[in-house]
Each structure stands twice: as structure tokens, then as C-alpha cells.
Coordinates of C-alpha atoms in Angstrom, one line a residue:
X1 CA 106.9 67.1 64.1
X2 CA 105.1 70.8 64.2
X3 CA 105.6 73.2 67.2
X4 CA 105.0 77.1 67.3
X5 CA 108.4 77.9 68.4
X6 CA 111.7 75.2 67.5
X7 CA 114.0 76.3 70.2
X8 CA 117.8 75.0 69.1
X9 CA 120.0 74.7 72.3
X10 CA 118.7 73.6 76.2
X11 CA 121.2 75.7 78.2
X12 CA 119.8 78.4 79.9
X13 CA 118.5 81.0 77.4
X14 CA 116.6 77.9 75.5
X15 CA 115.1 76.8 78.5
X16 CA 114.0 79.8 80.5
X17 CA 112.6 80.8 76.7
X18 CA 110.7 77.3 76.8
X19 CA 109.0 78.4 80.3
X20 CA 108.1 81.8 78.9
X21 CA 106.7 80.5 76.4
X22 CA 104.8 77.6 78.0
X23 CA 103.2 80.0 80.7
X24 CA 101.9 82.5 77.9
X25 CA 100.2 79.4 76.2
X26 CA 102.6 79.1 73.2
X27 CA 103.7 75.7 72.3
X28 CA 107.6 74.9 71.7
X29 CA 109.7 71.8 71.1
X30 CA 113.5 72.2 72.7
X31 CA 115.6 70.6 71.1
X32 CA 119.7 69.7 72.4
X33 CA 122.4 68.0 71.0
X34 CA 123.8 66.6 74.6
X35 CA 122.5 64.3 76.8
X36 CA 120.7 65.5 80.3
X37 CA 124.0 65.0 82.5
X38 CA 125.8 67.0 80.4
X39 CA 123.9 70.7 80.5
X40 CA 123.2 69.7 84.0
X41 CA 126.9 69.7 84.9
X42 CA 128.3 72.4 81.7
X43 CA 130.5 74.7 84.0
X44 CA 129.4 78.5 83.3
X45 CA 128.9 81.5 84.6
X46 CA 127.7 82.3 88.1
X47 CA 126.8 85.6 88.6
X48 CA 122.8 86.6 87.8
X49 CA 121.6 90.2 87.2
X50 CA 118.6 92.0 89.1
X51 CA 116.9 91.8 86.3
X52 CA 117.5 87.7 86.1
X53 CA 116.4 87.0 89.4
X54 CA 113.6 88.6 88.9
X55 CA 112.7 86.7 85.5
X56 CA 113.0 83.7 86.9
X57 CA 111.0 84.4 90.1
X58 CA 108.2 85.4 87.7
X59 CA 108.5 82.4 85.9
X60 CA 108.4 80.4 89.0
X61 CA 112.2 79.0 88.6
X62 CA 113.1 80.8 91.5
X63 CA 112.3 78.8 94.8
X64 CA 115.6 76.9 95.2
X65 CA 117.8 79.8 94.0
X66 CA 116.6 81.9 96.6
X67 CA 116.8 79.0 99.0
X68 CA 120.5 78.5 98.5
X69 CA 121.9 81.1 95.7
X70 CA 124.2 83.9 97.6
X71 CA 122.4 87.5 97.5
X72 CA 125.7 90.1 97.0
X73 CA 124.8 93.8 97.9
X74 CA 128.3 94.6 96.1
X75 CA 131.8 94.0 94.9
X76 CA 135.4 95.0 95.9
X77 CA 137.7 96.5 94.0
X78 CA 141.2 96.0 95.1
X79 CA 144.2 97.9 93.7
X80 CA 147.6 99.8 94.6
X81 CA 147.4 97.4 97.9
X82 CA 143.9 98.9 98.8
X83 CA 140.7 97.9 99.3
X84 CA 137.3 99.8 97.8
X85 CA 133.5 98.6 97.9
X86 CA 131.1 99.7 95.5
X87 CA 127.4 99.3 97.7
X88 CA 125.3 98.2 94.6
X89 CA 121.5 98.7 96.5
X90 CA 122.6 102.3 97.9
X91 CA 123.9 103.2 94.3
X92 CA 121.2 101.8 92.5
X93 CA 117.6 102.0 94.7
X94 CA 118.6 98.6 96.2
X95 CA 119.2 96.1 93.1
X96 CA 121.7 93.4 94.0
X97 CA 123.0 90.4 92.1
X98 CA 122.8 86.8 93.0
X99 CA 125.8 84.2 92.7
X100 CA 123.9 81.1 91.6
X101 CA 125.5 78.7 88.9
X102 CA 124.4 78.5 85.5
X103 CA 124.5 74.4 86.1
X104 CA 121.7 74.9 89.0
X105 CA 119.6 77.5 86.6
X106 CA 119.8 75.1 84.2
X107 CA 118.7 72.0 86.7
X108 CA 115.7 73.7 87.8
X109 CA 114.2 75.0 84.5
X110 CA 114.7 71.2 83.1
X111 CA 112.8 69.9 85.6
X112 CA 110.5 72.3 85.2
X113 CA 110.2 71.6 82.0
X114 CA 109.8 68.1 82.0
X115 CA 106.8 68.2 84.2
X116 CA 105.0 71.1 83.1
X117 CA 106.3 72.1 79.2
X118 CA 106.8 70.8 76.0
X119 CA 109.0 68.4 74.6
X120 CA 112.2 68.9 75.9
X121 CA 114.6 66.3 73.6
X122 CA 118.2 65.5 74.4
X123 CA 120.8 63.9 72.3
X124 CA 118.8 65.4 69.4
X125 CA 121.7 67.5 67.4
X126 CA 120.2 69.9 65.1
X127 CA 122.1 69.8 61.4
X128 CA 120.2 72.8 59.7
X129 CA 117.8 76.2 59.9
X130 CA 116.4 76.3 56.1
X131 CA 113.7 77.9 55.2
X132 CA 113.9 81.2 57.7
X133 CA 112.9 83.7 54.7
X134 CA 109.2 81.6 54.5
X135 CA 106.6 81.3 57.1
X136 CA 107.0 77.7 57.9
X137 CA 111.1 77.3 58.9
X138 CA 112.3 74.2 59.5
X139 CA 114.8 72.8 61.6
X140 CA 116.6 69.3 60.3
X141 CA 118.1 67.4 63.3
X142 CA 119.0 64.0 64.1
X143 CA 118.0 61.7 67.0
X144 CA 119.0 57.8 67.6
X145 CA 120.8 58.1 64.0
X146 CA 117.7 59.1 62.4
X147 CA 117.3 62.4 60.2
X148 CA 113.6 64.4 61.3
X149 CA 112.2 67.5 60.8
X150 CA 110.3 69.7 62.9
X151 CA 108.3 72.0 61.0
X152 CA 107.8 75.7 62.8
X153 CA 106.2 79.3 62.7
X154 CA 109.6 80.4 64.4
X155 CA 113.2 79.2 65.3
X156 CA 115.2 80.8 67.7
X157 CA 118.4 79.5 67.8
X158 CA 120.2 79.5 71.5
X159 CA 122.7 76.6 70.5
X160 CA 126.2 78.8 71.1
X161 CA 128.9 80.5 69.3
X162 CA 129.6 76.7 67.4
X163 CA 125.9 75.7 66.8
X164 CA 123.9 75.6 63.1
X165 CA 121.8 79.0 64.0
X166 CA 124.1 81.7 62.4
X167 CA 125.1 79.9 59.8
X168 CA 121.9 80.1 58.4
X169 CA 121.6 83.7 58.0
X170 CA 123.1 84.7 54.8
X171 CA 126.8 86.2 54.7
X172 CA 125.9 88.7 52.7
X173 CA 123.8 89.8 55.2
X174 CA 126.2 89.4 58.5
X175 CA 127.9 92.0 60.0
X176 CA 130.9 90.6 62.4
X177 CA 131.9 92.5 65.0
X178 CA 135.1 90.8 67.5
X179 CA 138.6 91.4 69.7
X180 CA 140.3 88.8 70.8
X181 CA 142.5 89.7 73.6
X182 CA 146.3 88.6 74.8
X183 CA 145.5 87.0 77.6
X184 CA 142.7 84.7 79.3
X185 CA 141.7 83.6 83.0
X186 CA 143.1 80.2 84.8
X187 CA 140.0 79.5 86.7
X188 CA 140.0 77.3 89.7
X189 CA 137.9 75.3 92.1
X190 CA 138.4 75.1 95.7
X191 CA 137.2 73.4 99.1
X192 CA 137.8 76.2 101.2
X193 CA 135.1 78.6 102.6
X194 CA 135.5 81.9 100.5
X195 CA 137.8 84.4 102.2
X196 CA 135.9 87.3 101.5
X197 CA 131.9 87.4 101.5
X198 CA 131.7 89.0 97.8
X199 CA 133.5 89.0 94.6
X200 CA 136.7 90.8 94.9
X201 CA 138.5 92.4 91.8
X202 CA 142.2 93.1 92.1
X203 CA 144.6 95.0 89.4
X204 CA 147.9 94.3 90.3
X205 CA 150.9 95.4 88.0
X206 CA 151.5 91.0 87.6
X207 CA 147.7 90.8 86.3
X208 CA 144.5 90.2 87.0
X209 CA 142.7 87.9 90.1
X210 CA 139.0 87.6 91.1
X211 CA 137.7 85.8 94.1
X212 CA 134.4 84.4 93.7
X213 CA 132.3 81.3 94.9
X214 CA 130.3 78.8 94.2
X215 CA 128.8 78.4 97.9
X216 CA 129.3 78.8 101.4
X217 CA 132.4 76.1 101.0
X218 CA 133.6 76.3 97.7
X219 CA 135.9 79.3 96.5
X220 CA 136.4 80.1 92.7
X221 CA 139.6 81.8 91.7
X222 CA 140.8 83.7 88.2
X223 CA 144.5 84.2 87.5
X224 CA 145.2 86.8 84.4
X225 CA 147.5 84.5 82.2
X226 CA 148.9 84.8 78.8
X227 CA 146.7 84.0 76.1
X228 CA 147.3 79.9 75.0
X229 CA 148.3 79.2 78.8
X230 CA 147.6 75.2 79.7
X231 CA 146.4 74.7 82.9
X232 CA 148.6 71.8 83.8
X233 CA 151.1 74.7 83.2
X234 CA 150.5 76.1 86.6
X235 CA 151.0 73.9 90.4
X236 CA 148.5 74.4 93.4
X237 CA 151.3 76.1 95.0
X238 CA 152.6 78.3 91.9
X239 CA 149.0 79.2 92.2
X240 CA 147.8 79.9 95.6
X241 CA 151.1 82.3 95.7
X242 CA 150.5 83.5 92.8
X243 CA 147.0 84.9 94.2
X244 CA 148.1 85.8 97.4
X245 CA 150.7 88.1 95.8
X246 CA 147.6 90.1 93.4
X247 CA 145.0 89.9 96.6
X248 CA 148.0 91.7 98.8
X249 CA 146.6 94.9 100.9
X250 CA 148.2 96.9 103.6
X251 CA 145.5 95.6 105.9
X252 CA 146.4 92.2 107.0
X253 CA 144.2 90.2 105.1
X254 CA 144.5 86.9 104.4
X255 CA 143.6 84.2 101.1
X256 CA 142.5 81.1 103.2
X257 CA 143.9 78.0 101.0
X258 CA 142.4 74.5 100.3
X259 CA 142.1 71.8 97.9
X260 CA 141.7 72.7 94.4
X261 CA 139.8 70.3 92.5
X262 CA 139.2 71.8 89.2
X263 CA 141.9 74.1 86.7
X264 CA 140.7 75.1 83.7
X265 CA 141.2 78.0 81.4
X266 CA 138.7 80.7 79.8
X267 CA 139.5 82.9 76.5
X268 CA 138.8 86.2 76.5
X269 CA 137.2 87.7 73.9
X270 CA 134.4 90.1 72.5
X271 CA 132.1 89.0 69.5
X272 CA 128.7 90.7 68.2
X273 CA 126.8 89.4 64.8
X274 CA 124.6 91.5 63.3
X275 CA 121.5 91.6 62.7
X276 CA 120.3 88.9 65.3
X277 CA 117.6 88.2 63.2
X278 CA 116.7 87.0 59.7
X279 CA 112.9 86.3 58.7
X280 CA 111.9 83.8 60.7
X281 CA 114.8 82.9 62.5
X282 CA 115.8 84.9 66.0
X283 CA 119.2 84.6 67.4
X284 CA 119.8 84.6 71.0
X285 CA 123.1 84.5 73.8
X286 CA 126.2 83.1 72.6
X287 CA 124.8 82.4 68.9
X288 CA 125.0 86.2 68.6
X289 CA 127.0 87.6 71.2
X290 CA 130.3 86.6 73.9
X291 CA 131.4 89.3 75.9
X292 CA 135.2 88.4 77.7
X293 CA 133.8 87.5 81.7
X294 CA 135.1 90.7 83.7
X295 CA 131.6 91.8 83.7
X296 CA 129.5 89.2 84.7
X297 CA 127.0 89.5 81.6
X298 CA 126.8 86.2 79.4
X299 CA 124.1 84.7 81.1
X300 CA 122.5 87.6 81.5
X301 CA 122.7 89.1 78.1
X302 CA 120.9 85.4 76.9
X303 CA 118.2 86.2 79.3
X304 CA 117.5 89.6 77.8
X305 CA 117.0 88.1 74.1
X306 CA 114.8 85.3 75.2
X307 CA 112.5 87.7 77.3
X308 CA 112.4 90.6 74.5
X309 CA 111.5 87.5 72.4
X310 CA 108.7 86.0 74.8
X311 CA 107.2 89.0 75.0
X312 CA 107.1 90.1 71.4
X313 CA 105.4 87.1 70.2
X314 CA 103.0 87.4 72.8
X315 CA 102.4 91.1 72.0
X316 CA 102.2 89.7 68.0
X317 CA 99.4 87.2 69.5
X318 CA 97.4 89.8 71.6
X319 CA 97.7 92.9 69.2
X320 CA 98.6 90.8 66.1
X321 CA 101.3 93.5 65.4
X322 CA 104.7 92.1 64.5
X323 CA 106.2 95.6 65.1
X324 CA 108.2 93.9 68.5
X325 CA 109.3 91.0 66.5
X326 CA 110.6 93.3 63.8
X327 CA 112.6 95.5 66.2
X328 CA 114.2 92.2 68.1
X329 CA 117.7 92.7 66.5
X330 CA 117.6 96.5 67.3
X331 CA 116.2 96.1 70.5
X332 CA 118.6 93.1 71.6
X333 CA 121.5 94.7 70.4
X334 CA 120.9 97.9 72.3
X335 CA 121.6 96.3 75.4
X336 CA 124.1 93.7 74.1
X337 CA 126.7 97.0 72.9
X338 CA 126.2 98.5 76.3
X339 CA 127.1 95.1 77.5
X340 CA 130.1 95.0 75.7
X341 CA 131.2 98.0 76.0
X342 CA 130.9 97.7 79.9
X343 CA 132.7 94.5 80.0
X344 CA 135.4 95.8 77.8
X345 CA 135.7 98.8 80.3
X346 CA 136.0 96.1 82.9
X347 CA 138.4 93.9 81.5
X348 CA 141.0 97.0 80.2
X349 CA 140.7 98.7 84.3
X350 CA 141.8 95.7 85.8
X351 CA 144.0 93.6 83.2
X352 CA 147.7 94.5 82.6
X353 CA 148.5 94.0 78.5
X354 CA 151.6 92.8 77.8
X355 CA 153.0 95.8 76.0
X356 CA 151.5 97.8 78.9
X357 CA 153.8 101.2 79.8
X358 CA 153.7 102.8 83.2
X359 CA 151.7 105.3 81.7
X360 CA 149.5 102.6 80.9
X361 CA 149.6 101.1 85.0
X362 CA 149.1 105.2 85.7
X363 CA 146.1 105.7 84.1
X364 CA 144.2 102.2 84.9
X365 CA 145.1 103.4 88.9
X366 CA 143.6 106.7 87.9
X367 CA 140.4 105.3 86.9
X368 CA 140.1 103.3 89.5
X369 CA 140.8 105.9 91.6
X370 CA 137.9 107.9 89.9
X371 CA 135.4 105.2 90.7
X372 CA 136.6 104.9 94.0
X373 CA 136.1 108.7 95.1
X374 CA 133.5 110.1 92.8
X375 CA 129.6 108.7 93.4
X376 CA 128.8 109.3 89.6
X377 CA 131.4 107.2 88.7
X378 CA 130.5 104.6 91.2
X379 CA 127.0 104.6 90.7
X380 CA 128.0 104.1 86.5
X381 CA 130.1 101.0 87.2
X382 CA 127.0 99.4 89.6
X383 CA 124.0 100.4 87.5
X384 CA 125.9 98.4 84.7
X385 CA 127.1 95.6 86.7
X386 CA 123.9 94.7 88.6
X387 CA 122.1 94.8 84.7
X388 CA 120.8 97.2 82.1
X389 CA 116.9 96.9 81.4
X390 CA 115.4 94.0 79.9
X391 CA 113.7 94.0 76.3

């Protein structure tokens, strides 16, 4: 099997890369370990960028998420029993975020895909990247127990922190960059209409809690936990109070309660590889990058490397300059540090350590206070949030 591009991975950076690709005239074959069901129901992220939307409007994925995604025009942040919005388009010439789920971005492009792109094959786990120093790389991979190979002019691996991509490049050439921090998010699902109608961010001397949604009727919740936490650890009830005591304000509101039907827990941590690219082979999202989820960038950050991607190739076809393709990893990585240095900003404001002094509890209130009376400051946090430039 021969293809321009071997894209390893079908969640969203794979397949939005597929539709770049397809509607610049440039063959690929997608290739992904699980079966259909599975990336069409893989929990993720929920929150897309400015810059996102607007990618997948251009690449005609957008009709349905701007049917039924959630446009938010800001956040809150909540602290000292206090209540602060940050106005994202009146900080930022009227960007915005949308809260659509990574398992409906995903739904749409595969569709997509199957009616207008290349081959798009499931249950086809990819065992190998060899050859990434030549100009014919090759990607080994097995489908229905058979071993095949599918023979490329480029690979870009979008197969996650576990898949084959990295391991490829050479470990005399990697550069590991990570923190792993004490604590992680209990994550819930609720049927109950949201109680607020955008994401709200409370510090709270107990920890961390965020109020998000998945739609009009299903809340998402985060608890701050310690790292290693179980979510069978924690009752509906231990949990519900648990949140009403971090969303407290002097106001009156109220957390409206319901069913939960989903507990789960999310690590936090921060990981960059570098370079993201060796010879032939281009890494993109989690194969090169996690950022802990305080900021909202993951899905986002995948995006970015699959567009600056699309649209070097395409300036390599037109121009037949490789210069963009040569400056992927520096280009990439200039928006992933930002990324993770804004998401590590994020998660240090709003989390409470466990060695954490008052001085500690005094200075995060400080900042917080900073953002919450000076526009510059404001302004910083929602340029970041609603997304830093593409490519």
C-alpha cells in the first residue's frame, strides 16, 4: 500500500490532518488501532479555541458544531468567596471559545472522511515507523492478524503519548521535557442542566473545582484530588458537598445537583519531546506534547501541528521549497511552550499543593486579584485562553 502522507492515529489531530490534506489534493491513508465505536465515544476534552472553530469551519467540519456546540464569550473565576468574569471578545476583538466534545469533532470528520477522503482503516494497529531518515518511510502495521506495509513520502504520527511514533526518533536525538504534579482532577458526569452558563474556575484553600458542560443538560464537574485518588474512593454525596463547599460565594448562588453517571479520574501532568521532527517523520498532539487540563489546550495544541503541517506540504508542493517543513519542530514548539507555560500558570493560580504555606494561599489570591482588577492582566489570561496563532 503507497499513500503521500501515512497518518498513525484517527482521533482528532489525524483526522482533521486527513481533511486538510484531502481538500489540498494530497493523498493519505489513516490508519487506527481501535475500532469506529471506540474514537467515536474516547472521552476528551471539550473546550475548542478561536482559532479551532475556525479550522474546522474552513474545512467544512463545522456545520453541526455550530448547530449544537455552546459559543462562551468567557469564563469565571471564583475565589476568596467571590465571583470575577474575564469578557474574552471585549479583551480580545471578539474571539470566543466553543464547548463542543472531542467525541463529536471526532464523529463528524469520520464521516467526513469516509465519504469524501482516503482510506480511513480501523482496527489497523501500527507496530513500527522505520525508515524516517530516507525518502520512502514506512509504517509496519497489522490488520485482521496480518503484518502490511504502507510505503510513504511522509508519516506523521498523531497516535498519543503510548503510540509507536516517538519511539522512532533516535534517543540520542530526544530531548524530554516533563512535571508531574501531586494532585489530579475527579471528573464527573451529570443530568442536571449546568448551573452557570460558562465554565467557572474556583480556588478554594480545600483545592481546585471547575464547572463545565457537555450541553444544555449535562453538567461536567472537576474536584482537585490527591494524586493516585480512585474514583470509587469518593460517594455522589461526599461529592456534590464537596463542590458546593469550593463553588461557595457571598452571593447566594447555588450548585443545582442530579444524577451522576460517569466518575473518572485525570492526571496532571506537563510533557514536551523535542524536536517534533526527524527526517521524514512529523510528530503531532499528544505524541509530542500533554499539557495538565487547567487550560483548555490539548485539543487545540494537536490542531496547531496538523495545520502548520497541511500547510507546509502544500507550500513544499506549490513553491517546491521545504523551508516550512524544515521549521515544523521550531514552529510547532513555539506555540506548544506558550501553551505550557500558560496552562502551568493556570493550574499553580487555582490548585492548592499539598505543602502549600499561607504565604503560598496569599500570593495565588494576589494574582488572582491582579487579573481581576488590572485589564493587562486580564486581557494576558484571555488572549491565551481563547488560543495563540496557528502555524
Amino acid at each position: 500500500m503507497r499513500t503521500t502522507v501515512g497518518i498513525i492515529g484517527a482521533g482528532p489531530a489525524g483526522l482533521l490532518l486527513a481533511r486538510l490534506l484531502h481538500r489540498a489534493g494530497i493523498d493519505s491513508v489513516v490508519l487506527e488501532a481501535h475500532d469506529r465505536a471506540y474514537v467515536e465515544h474516547r472521552q476528551r476534552a471539550g473546550i475548542l479555541e478561536q482559532g479551532t472553530v475556525d479550522v474546522l469551519r474552513a474545512a467544512g467540519a463545522g456545520e453541526r458544531m455550530d448547530r449544537e456546540g455552546l459559543r462562551h464569550d468567557g469564563i469565571e473565576l471564583r475565589f476568596d468567596r467571590t465571583r470575577h468574569r474575564v469578557d474574552f471578545p471585549g479583551l480580545t476583538g471578539g474571539r470566543s471559545v466553543m464547548v463542543y466534545a472531542q467525541t463529536e469533532v471526532c464523529k463528524d470528520l469520520i464521516a467526513l472522511q469516509l465519504k469524501e477522503g482516503g482510506p480511513l482503516l480501523f482496527e489497523a494497529e501500527a507496530l513500527a515507523v522505520e525508515g524516517a531518515e530516507s525518502d520512502s518511510p514506512r509504517v509496519r502495521f497489522r490488520r485482521e492478524g496480518r503484518e502490511e506495509v504502507l510505503e510513504c513520502q511522509y508519516v506523521v504520527g498523531c497516535d498519543g503519548f503510548w503510540g509507536v511514533s516517538r519511539k522512532a526518533v533516535p534517543e540520542s536525538l530526544s530531548r524530554v521535557h516533563e512535571r508531574t504534579y501531586p494532585y489530579a482532577w475527579l471528573g464527573i458526569l451529570a443530568d442536571v442542566a449546568p448551573s452557570h452558563d460558562e465554565l467557572v474556575y474556583a480556588r478554594h484553600d480545600r483545592g481546585f473545582a471547575l464547572l463545565s458542560m457537555r450541553s444544555p443538560s449535562v453538567s461536567r464537574l472537576y474536584l482537585q484530588v490527591p494524586a493516585g485518588t480512585e474514583a470509587g474512593e469518593w460517594t455522589d454525596e461526599e461529592i456534590w458537598s464537596e463542590l458546593d463547599r469550593r463553588f461557595e460565594t457571598d452571593d447566594g448562588w447555588r450548585l443545582e445537583r442530579g444524577p451522576i453517571t460517569q466518575k473518572s479520574v485525570t492526571p496532571m501532568r506537563s510533557f514536551v519531546h523535542e524536536p517534533m521532527r526527524h527526517g521524514r517523520l512529523f510528530l503531532a498532539g499528544d505524541a509530542a506534547h500533554i499539557v495538565p487540563p487547567t487550560g483548555a489546550k490539548g485539543l487545540n495544541l494537536a490542531v496547531g501541528d496538523v495545520v502548520t503541517f497541511a500547510r507546509a506540504l502544500v507550500h513544499e508542493r506549490e513553491t517546491g521549497s521545504p523551508d516550512l517543513l524544515d521549521a515544523y519542530s521550531a514552529t510547532c514548539l513555539r506555540r506548544v511552550w506558550q501553551a505550557e507555560r500558560f496552562s502551568y500558570d493556570m493550574t499553580t493560580l487555582l490548585h492548592t499543593a499539598p505543602d502549600a504555606t499561607p504565604f503560598d494561599a496569599r500570593l495565588q489570591l494576589a494574582r488572582l486579584e491582579r487579573i481581576a482588577s488590572s485589564r493587562a492582566a486580564e486581557t494576558d489570561l484571555a488572549e491565551a485562553y481563547t488560543g495563540f496563532p496557528l502555524g
